[in-house]
XYZ file of C-alpha atoms in Angstrom:
635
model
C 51.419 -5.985 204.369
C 49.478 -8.462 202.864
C 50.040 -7.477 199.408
C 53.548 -7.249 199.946
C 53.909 -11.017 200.873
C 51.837 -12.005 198.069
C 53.593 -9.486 195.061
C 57.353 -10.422 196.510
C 57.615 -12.790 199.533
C 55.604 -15.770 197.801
C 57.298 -15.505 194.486
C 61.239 -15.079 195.477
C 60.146 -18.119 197.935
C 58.250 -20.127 194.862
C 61.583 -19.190 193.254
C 64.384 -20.082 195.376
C 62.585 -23.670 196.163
C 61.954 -24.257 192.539
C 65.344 -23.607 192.057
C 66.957 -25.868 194.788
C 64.547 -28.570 193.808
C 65.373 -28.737 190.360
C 69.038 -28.433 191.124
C 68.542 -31.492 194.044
C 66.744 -33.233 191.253
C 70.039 -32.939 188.441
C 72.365 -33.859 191.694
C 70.737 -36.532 192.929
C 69.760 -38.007 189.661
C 73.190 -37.765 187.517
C 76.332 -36.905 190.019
C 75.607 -38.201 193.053
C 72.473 -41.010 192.843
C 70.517 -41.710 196.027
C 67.961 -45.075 196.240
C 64.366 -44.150 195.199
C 63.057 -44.891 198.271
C 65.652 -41.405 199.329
C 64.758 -39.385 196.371
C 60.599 -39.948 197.074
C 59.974 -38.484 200.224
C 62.695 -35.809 199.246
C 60.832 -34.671 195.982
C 57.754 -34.781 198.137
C 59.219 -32.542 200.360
C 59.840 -29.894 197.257
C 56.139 -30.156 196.322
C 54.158 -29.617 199.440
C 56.344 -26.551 199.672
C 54.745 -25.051 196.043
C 51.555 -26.526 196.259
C 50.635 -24.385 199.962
C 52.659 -21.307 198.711
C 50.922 -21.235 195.443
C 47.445 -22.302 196.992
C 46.951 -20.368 200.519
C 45.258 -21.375 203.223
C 41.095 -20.906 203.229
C 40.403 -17.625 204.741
C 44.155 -16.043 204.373
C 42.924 -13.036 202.221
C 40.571 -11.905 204.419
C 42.918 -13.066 207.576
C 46.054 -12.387 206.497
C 47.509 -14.047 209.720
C 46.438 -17.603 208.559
C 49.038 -17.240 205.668
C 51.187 -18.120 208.847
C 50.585 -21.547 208.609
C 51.438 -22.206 204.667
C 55.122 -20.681 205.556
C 55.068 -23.116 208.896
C 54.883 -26.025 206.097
C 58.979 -25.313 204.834
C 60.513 -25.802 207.854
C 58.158 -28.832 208.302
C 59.086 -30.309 204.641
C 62.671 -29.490 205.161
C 62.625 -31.696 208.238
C 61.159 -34.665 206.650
C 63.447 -34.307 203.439
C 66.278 -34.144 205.903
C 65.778 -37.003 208.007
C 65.376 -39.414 205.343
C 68.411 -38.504 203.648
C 70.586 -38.696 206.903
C 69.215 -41.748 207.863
C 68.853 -43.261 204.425
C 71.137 -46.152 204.703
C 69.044 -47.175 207.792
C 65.921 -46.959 205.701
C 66.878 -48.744 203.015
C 68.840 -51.800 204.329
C 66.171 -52.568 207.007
C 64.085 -55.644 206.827
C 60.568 -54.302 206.860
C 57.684 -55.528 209.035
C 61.088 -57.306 211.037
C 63.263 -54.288 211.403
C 62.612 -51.511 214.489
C 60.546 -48.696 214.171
C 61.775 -45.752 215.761
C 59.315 -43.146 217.176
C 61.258 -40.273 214.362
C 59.625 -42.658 211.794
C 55.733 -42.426 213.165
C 56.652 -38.605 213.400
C 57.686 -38.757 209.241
C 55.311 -40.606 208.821
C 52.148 -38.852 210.143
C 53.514 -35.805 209.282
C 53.465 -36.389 205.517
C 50.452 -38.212 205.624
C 48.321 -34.856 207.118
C 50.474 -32.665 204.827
C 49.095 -34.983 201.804
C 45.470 -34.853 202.989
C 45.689 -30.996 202.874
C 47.506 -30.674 199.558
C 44.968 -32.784 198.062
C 41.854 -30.859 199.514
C 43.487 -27.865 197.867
C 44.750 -28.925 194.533
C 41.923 -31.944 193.781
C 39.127 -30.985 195.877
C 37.300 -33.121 198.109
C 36.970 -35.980 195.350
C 39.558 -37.659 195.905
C 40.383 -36.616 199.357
C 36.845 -38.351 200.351
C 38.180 -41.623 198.664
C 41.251 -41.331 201.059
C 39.988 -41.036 203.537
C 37.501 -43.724 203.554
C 40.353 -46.192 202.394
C 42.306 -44.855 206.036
C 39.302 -45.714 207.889
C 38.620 -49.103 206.155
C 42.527 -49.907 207.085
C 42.181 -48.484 210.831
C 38.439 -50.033 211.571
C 39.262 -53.276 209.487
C 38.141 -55.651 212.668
C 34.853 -53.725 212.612
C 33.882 -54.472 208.984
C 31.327 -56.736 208.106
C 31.402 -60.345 206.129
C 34.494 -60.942 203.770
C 35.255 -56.914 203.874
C 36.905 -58.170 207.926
C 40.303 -57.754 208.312
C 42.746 -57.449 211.758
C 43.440 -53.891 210.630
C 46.700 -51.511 210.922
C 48.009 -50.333 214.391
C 50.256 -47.355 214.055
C 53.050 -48.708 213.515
C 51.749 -51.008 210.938
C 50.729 -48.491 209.227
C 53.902 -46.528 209.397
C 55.331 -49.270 207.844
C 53.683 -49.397 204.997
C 52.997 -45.882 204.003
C 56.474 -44.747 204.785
C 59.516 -47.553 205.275
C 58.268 -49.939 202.156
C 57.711 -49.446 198.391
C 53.890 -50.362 198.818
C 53.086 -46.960 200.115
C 53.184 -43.195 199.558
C 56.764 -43.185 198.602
C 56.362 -46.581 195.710
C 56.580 -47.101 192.071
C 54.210 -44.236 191.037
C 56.340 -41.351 192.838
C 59.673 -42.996 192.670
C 58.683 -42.740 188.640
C 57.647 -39.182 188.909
C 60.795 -38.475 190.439
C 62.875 -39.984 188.424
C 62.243 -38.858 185.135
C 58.546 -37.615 184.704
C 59.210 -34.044 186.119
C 62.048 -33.620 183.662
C 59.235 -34.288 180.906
C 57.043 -31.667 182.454
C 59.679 -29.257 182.410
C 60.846 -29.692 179.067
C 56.908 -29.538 177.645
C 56.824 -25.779 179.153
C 59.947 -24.937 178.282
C 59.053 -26.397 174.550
C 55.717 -24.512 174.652
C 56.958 -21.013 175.624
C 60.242 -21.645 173.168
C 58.191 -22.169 170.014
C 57.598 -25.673 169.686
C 53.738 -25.932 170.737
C 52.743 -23.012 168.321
C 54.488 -24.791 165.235
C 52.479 -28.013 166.005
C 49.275 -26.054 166.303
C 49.823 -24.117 163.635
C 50.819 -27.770 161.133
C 46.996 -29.123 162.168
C 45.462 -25.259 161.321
C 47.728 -25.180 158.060
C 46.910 -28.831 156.457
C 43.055 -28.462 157.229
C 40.858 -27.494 153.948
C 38.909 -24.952 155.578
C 35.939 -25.890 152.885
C 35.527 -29.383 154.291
C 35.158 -28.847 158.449
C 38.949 -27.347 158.154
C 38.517 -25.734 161.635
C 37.443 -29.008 163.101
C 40.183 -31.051 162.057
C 42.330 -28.384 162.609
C 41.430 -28.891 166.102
C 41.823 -32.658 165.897
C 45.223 -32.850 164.246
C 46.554 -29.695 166.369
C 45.065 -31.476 169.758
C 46.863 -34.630 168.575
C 50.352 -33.496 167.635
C 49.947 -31.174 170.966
C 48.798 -33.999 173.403
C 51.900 -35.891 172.358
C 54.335 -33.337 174.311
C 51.901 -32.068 177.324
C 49.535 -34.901 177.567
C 47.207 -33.232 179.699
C 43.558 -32.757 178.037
C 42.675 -29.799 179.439
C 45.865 -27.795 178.588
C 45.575 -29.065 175.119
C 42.005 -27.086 174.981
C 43.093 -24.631 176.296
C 45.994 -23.877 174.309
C 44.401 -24.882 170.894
C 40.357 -24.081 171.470
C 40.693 -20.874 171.589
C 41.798 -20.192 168.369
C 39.937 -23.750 166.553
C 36.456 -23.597 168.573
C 35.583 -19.461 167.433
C 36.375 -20.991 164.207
C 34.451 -23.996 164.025
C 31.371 -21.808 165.310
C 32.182 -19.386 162.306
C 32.216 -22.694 159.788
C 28.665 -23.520 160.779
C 29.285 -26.030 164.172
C 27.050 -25.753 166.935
C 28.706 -24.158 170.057
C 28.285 -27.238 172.049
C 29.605 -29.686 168.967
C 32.554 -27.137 168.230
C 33.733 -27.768 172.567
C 32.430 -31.324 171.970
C 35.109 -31.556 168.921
C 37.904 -29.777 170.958
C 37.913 -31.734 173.920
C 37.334 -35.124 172.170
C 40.620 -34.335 170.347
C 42.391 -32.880 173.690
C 41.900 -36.217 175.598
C 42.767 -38.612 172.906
C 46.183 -36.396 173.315
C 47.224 -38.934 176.438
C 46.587 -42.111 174.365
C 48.645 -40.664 171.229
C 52.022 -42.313 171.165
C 54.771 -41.322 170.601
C 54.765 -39.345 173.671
C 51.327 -40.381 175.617
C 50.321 -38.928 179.331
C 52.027 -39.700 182.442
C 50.388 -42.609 183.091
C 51.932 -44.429 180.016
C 55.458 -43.941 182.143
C 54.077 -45.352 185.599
C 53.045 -49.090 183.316
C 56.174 -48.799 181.674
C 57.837 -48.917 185.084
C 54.994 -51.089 186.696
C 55.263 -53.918 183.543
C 59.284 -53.277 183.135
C 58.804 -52.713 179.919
C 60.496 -49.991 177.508
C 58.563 -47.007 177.093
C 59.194 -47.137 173.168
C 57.534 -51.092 173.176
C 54.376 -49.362 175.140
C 54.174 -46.712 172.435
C 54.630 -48.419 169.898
C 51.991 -51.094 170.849
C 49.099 -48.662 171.275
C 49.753 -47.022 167.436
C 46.737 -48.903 166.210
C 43.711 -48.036 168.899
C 45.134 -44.313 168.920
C 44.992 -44.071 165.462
C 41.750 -45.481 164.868
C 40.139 -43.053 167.446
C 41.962 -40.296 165.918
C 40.398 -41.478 162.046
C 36.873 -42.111 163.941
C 37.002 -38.357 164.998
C 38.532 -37.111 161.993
C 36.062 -38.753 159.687
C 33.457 -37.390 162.030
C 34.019 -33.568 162.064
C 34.121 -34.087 157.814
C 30.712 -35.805 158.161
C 29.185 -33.732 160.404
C 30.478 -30.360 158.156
C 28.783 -31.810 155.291
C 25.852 -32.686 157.096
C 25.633 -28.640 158.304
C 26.347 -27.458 154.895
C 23.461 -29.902 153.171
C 21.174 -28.302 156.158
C 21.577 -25.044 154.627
C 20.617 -25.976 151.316
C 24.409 -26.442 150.517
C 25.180 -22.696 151.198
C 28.623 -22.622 152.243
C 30.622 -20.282 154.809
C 33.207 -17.947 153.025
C 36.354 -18.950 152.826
C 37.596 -15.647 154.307
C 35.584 -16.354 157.351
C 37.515 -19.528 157.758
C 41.031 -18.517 156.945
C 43.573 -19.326 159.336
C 46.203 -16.983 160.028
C 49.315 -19.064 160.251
C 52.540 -17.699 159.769
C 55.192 -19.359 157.519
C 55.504 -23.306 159.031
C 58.575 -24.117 156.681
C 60.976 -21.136 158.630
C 60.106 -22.739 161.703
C 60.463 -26.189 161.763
C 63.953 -26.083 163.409
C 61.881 -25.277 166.203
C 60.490 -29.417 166.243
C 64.177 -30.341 166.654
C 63.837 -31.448 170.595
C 60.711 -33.129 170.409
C 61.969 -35.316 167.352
C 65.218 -35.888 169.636
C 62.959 -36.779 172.467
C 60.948 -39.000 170.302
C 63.798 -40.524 168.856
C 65.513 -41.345 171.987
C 62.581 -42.957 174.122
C 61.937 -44.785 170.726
C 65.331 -46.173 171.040
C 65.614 -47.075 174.154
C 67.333 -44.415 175.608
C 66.995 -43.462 179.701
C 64.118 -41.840 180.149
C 65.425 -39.508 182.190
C 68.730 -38.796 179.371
C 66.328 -38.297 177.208
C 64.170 -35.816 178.195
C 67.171 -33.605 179.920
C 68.931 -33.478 176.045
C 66.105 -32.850 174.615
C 65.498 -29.633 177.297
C 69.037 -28.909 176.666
C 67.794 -28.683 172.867
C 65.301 -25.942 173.542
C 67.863 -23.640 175.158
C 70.509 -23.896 172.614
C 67.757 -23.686 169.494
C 66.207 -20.179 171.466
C 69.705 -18.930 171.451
C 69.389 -18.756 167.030
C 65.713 -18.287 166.989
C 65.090 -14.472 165.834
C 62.071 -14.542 167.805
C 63.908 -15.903 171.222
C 62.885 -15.667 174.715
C 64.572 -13.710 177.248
C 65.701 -15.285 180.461
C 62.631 -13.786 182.112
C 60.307 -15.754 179.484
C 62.147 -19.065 180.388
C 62.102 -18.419 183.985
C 58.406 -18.235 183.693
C 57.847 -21.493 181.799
C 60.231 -23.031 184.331
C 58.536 -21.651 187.129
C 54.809 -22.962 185.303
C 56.658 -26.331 185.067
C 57.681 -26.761 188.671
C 53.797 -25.641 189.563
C 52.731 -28.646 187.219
C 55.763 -30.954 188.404
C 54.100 -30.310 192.033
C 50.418 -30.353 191.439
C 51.455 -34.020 189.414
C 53.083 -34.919 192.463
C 50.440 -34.681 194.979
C 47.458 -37.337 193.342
C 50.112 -39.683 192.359
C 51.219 -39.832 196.161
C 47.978 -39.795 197.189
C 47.343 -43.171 194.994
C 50.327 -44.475 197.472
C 48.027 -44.799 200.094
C 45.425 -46.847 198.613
C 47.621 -49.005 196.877
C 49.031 -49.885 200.455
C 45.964 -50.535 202.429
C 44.173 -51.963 199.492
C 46.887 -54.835 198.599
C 48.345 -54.569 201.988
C 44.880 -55.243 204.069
C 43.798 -58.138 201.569
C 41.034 -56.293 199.767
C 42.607 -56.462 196.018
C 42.696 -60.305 196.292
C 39.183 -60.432 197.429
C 38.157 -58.401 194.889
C 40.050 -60.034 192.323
C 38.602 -63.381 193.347
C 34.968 -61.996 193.321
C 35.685 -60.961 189.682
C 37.141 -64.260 189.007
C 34.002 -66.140 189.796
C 32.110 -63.618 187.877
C 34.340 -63.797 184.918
C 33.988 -67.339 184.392
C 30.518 -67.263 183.712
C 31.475 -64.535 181.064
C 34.405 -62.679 180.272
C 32.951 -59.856 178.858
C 30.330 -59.576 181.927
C 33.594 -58.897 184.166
C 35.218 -56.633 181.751
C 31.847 -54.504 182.035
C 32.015 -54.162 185.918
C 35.729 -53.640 185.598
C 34.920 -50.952 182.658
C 32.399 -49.150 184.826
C 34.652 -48.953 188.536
C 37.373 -47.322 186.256
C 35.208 -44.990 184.789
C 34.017 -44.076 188.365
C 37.190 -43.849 189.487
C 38.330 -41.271 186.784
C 35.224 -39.077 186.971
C 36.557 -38.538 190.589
C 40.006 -38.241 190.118
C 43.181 -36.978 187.405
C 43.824 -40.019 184.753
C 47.156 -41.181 186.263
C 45.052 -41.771 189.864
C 42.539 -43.461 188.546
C 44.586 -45.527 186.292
C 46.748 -47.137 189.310
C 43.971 -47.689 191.232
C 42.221 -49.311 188.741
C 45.141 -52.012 188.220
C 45.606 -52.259 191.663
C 41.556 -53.728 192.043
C 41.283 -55.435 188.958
C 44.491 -56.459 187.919
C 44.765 -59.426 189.569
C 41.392 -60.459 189.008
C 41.442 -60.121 184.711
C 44.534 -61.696 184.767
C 43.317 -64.971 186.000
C 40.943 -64.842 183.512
C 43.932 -65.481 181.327
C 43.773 -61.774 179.864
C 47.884 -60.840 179.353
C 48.926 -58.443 181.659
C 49.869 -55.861 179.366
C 46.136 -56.129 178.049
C 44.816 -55.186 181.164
C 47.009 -52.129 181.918
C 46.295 -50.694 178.687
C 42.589 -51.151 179.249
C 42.624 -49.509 182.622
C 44.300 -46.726 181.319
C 42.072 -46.091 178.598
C 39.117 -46.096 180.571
C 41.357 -43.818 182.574
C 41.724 -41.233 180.361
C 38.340 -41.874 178.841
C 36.524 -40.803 181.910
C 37.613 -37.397 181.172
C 34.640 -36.970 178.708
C 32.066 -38.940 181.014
C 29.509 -36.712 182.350
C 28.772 -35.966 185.336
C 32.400 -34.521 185.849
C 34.375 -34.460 182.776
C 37.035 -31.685 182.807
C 38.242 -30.995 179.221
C 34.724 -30.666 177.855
C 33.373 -27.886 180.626
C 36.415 -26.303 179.656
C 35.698 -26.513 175.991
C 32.110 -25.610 176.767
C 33.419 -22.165 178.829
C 35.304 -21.075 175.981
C 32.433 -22.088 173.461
C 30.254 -20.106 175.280
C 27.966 -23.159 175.356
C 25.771 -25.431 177.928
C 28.681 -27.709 179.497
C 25.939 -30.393 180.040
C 24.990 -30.681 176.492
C 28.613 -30.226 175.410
C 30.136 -32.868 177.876
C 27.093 -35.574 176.547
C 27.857 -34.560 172.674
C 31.567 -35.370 173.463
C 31.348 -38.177 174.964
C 28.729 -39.665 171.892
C 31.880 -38.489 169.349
C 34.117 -40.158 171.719
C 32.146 -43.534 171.914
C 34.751 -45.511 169.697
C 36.991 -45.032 172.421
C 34.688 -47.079 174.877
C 34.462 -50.028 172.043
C 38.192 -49.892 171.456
C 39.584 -51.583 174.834
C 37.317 -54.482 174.476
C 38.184 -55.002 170.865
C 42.015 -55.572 171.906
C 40.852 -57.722 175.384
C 39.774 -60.150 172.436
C 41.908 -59.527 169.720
C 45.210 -58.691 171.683
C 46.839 -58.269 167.884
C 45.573 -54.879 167.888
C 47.974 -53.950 170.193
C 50.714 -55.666 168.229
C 50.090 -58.657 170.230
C 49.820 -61.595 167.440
C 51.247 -62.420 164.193
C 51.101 -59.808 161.472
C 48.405 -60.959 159.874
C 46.266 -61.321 162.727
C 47.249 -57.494 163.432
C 46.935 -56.324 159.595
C 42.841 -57.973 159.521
C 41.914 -56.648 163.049
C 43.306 -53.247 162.225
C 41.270 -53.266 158.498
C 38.256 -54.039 160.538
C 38.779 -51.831 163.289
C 38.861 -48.837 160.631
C 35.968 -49.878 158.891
C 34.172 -50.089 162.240
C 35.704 -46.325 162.853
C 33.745 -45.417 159.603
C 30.560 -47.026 159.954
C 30.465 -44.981 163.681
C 31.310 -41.590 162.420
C 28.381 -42.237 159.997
C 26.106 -43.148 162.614
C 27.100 -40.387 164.960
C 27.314 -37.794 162.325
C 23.229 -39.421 160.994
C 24.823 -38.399 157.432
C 26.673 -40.363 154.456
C 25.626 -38.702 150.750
C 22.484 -37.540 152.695
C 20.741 -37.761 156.312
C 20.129 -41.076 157.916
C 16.747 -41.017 159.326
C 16.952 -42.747 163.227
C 16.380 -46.378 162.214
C 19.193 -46.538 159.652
C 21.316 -44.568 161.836
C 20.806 -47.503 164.580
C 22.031 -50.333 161.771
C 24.815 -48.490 161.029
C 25.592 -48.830 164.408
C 24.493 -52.461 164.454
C 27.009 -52.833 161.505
C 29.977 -50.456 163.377
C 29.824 -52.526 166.607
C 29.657 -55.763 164.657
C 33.433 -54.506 162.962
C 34.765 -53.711 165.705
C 34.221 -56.936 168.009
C 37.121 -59.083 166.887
C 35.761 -62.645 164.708
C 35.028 -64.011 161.986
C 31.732 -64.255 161.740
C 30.909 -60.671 163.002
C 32.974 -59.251 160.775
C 30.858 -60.835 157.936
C 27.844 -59.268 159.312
C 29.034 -56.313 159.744
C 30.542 -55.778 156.613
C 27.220 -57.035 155.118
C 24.942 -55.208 156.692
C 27.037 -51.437 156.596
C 27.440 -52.422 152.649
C 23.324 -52.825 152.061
C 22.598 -49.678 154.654
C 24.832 -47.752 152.397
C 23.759 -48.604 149.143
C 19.821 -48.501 149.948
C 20.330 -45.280 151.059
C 22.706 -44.123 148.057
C 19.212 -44.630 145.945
C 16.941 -43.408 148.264
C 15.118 -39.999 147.290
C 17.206 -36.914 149.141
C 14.323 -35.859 151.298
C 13.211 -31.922 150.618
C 14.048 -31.190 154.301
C 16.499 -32.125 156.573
C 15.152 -34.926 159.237
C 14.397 -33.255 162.413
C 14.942 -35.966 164.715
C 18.042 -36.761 163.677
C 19.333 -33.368 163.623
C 18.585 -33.053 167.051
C 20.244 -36.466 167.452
C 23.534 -35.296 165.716
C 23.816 -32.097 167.899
């Protein structure tokens, strides 16, 4: 019996509400609009409904009869989307925190909120769950809290209010966004992937690599690029491309642990890569009201420089292995990739360059990714390789798992937001990093730096980004930072977090299918990574970098930047002409750092000192063996 609801119940379920909910989605979106604040709690509706039939309850295989309780969630959902769109024109004309609160509305309310809690426990884990639920208590037990952290608290209603009936809770920017034009992105990256698409951009990075010169490794770097642009998820990027680059980069001489290192360095710089960056790029769009194209545009320079920093890297760190085996080199049929013919398949890039050209234009987000969906299914129709309706049902399907897995942490950032701003704790915070920043700037941008990177060790990149602007926002602004300077650092210490050991996703993945020691490979990865971590303070001082000043403000800070990229990969890699024994290594770094921090006078240094380091150790005698502290270091 059991099997039977799992091989054909659960699926023709998983596919009828994927169906309807995509089909509500085109309806209510294009022929007959409803208000955001109608659409939210109906999309969230849709995904509790996948997220407990694709993740049963705890127990269910071996009692089949708690399975019961996953079904008893549609009829539940289908409520709650129901009784906000029949009472939507209530909802959406009433005054809040004046307005009447009926007792169907503390029902909704609760209901989604215990429905939330248990999607998150089973598609985050207790992570971000624990965070929840100690923001809940903080806004129930407010009156109870000690010093400046006192506040009167939310009754139920209050709370009801806020989470449910206003645009500073659960159903706020971040879903409303999601639901209006983010899940047609996720369905037209599977649908792109399974179609073609993804394979031709892997297989341009594999193809343009010189497998003599670490060709594996920036195979992996350009494929994990071009690839993070569509899916913008790190982890599906290594999975997709490491495990054809990372057996590769082992064969070319790469340690197991730098070869994962290299792959999921690459795989998270995918959601900073414009033109099409992660989700979280959408949500500031839509928080700053600014075009997605001017966002994209504005981060070319930092993406590219970490990008170059890692590229230059994997080169230096090939020669270094090679000149460790007494310049033996690995033959070139070990490293030859087995690409098919690129040119007979480029039709295949035809939606993402309408995507791309679209959002870059200012086209509806929404527009855009639908035609460029529509693309896909008209090129499969004339590609001699096509996928059959069963194949496109299955990328769908994978889509709509994705769409509601998204879903559920982005909601889940609803509730903080609410109880945070709402309850009086961001301004508090904001004013205790005021104080702090004006004794020094960079002082608060540390503490700021560090909370984010707490925050996205615990949680996914788009959770930890809102959070982050919802505490510090506020509080960098005043310190007369521009407000698009402080998004873009949150969400680049965001994504960044992603590599930060102790919990850092994309590089335990890399490490699984490296076959290495995820400890080692999530520390080497986040060393390759470290220009990332300079980056964001660079443009907090020298907004030009992000197109943010006149062009020759931009055109100096970007020459600087990429000399700063190439003084790091030398001083990661320990390795120029020769190995850098430990001391050099460090003024390299000196030198890198000194680029990098916008001014004058550092830039002198730096330039200075990187110069000498080079050329003393251009006429230095090669030593007869390889240095073995260093080597360890470079590992």
């Amino acid at each position: 019996m059991a099997s039977i609801v799992e091989e054909r119940i659960v699926p023709f379920l998983l596919g009828v509400i994927g169906v309807v909910w995509f089909v509500a989605q085109i309806i209510f979106s294009f022929f007959f609009p409803i208000n955001p604040m109608t659409l939210a709690p109906i999309f969230l509706s849709f995904a509790f409904c996948i997220v407990f039939l694709v993740r049963p309850f705890p127990g269910s295989q071996r009692f089949p009869f708690l399975r019961i309780l996953d079904f008893a969630v549609i009829p539940a959902c289908i409520w709650m989307g129901t009784f906000f769109y029949l009472d939507q024109e209530r909802i959406i004309t009433r005054i809040p925190y004046i307005s009447e609160i009926l007792p169907a509305d503390i029902v909704a309310c609760l209901l989604m909120i215990v429905l939330l809690l248990e999607a998150m426990r089973r598609t985050i884990g207790w992570n971000l769950l624990g965070f929840v639920l100690v923001v809940i208590a903080y806004g129930v037990f407010g009156p109870y809290f000690p010093g400046v952290l006192r506040f009167d608290g939310f009754n139920l209603e209050a709370f009801t209010e806020i989470m449910s009936l206003t645009s500073n809770g659960v159903y706020g920017t971040a879903l409303s966004t999601t639901a209006s034009f983010i899940f047609y992105f996720i369905i037209f990256g599977a649908l792109f992937a399974v179609c073609g698409g993804g394979q031709v951009l892997i297989d341009i990075g594999m193809k343009v690599s010189d497998p003599r010169s670490g060709g594996p490794a920036k195979a992996a770097v350009m494929s994990s690029a071009l690839m993070g642009m569509i899916s913008g998820s790190a982890v599906a990027n290594v999975t997709t491309t490491g495990v054809m680059t990372i057996p590769m980069m082992k064969k070319a001489g790469y340690q197991p642990h730098q070869a994962g290192a290299i792959e999921a360095v690459a795989s998270t710089g995918g959601q900073i890569m414009p033109p099409i960056m992660g989700v979280g790029a959408f949500i500031m769009a839509e928080l700053l009201g600014m075009s997605y194209g001017e966002i994209a545009i504005c981060a070319v320079i930092p993406a590219s420089a970490y990008f170059i920093s890692v590229f230059m890297l994997v080169g230096l760190l090939a020669k270094r292995n090679t000149f460790e085996r007494h310049g033996a080199a690995v033959s070139a049929e070990a490293l030859t990739f087995k690409v098919a013919p690129i040119l007979p398949r480029l039709y295949l890039l035809i939606p993402a360059l309408i995507l791309i050209f679209m959002v870059l234009t200012g086209s509806s987000l929404r527009l855009s990714a639908v035609y460029s969906t529509i693309a896909v299914l008209v090129i499969n129709l004339f590609n001699p390789k096509r996928m059959g309706l069963r194949d496109l049902y299955a990328a769908f399907m994978d889509g709509i798992r994705q769409s509601a897995s998204l879903t559920i942490p982005v909601s889940a950032c609803g509730i903080i937001i609410g109880i945070v701003v709402q309850s009086g704790l961001a301004n508090k915070f904001a004013a205790l990093l005021a104080v702090v920043g004006n004794s020094s700037l960079l002082l608060a941008l540390l503490i700021a730096m560090g909370c984010c990177m707490i925050l996205g060790m615990a949680m996914p990149t788009v959770a930890a980004y809102l959070i982050s602007v919802t505490l510090f926002a506020s509080a960098l602004v005043r310190l007369d930072l521009p407000i698009f300077i402080v998004h873009m650092f949150c969400f680049y210490f965001g994504v960044m977090a992603q590599l930060t050991p102790p919990v850092c996703l994309a590089s335990f993945t890399a490490a699984g299918i490296a076959d290495a020691d995820s400890w080692k490979t999530g520390w080497t990865a986040f060393t390759y990574a470290i220009v990332a971590f300079l980056v964001p303070f660079a443009f907090a001082y020298e907004p030009a970098l992000l197109l943010q000043g006149t062009l020759m403000a931009t055109a100096t800070s970007a020459v600087s930047l990429l000399i700063g990229c190439y003084a790091l990969a030398i001083a990661i890699a320990g390795f120029h002409t020769k190995p850098l024994s430990m001391p050099w290594r460090g003024v390299i770094l000196a030198s890198a750092i000194c680029c990098i921090i916008p001014g004058v006078m550092t830039d002198i240094i730096g330039y200075s000192v990187f110069a000498a380091a080079l050329l003393f150790n251009r006429n230095k005698k090669t030593p007869s063996a390889p240095d073995d502290a260093s080597s360890e270091a470079s590992a």
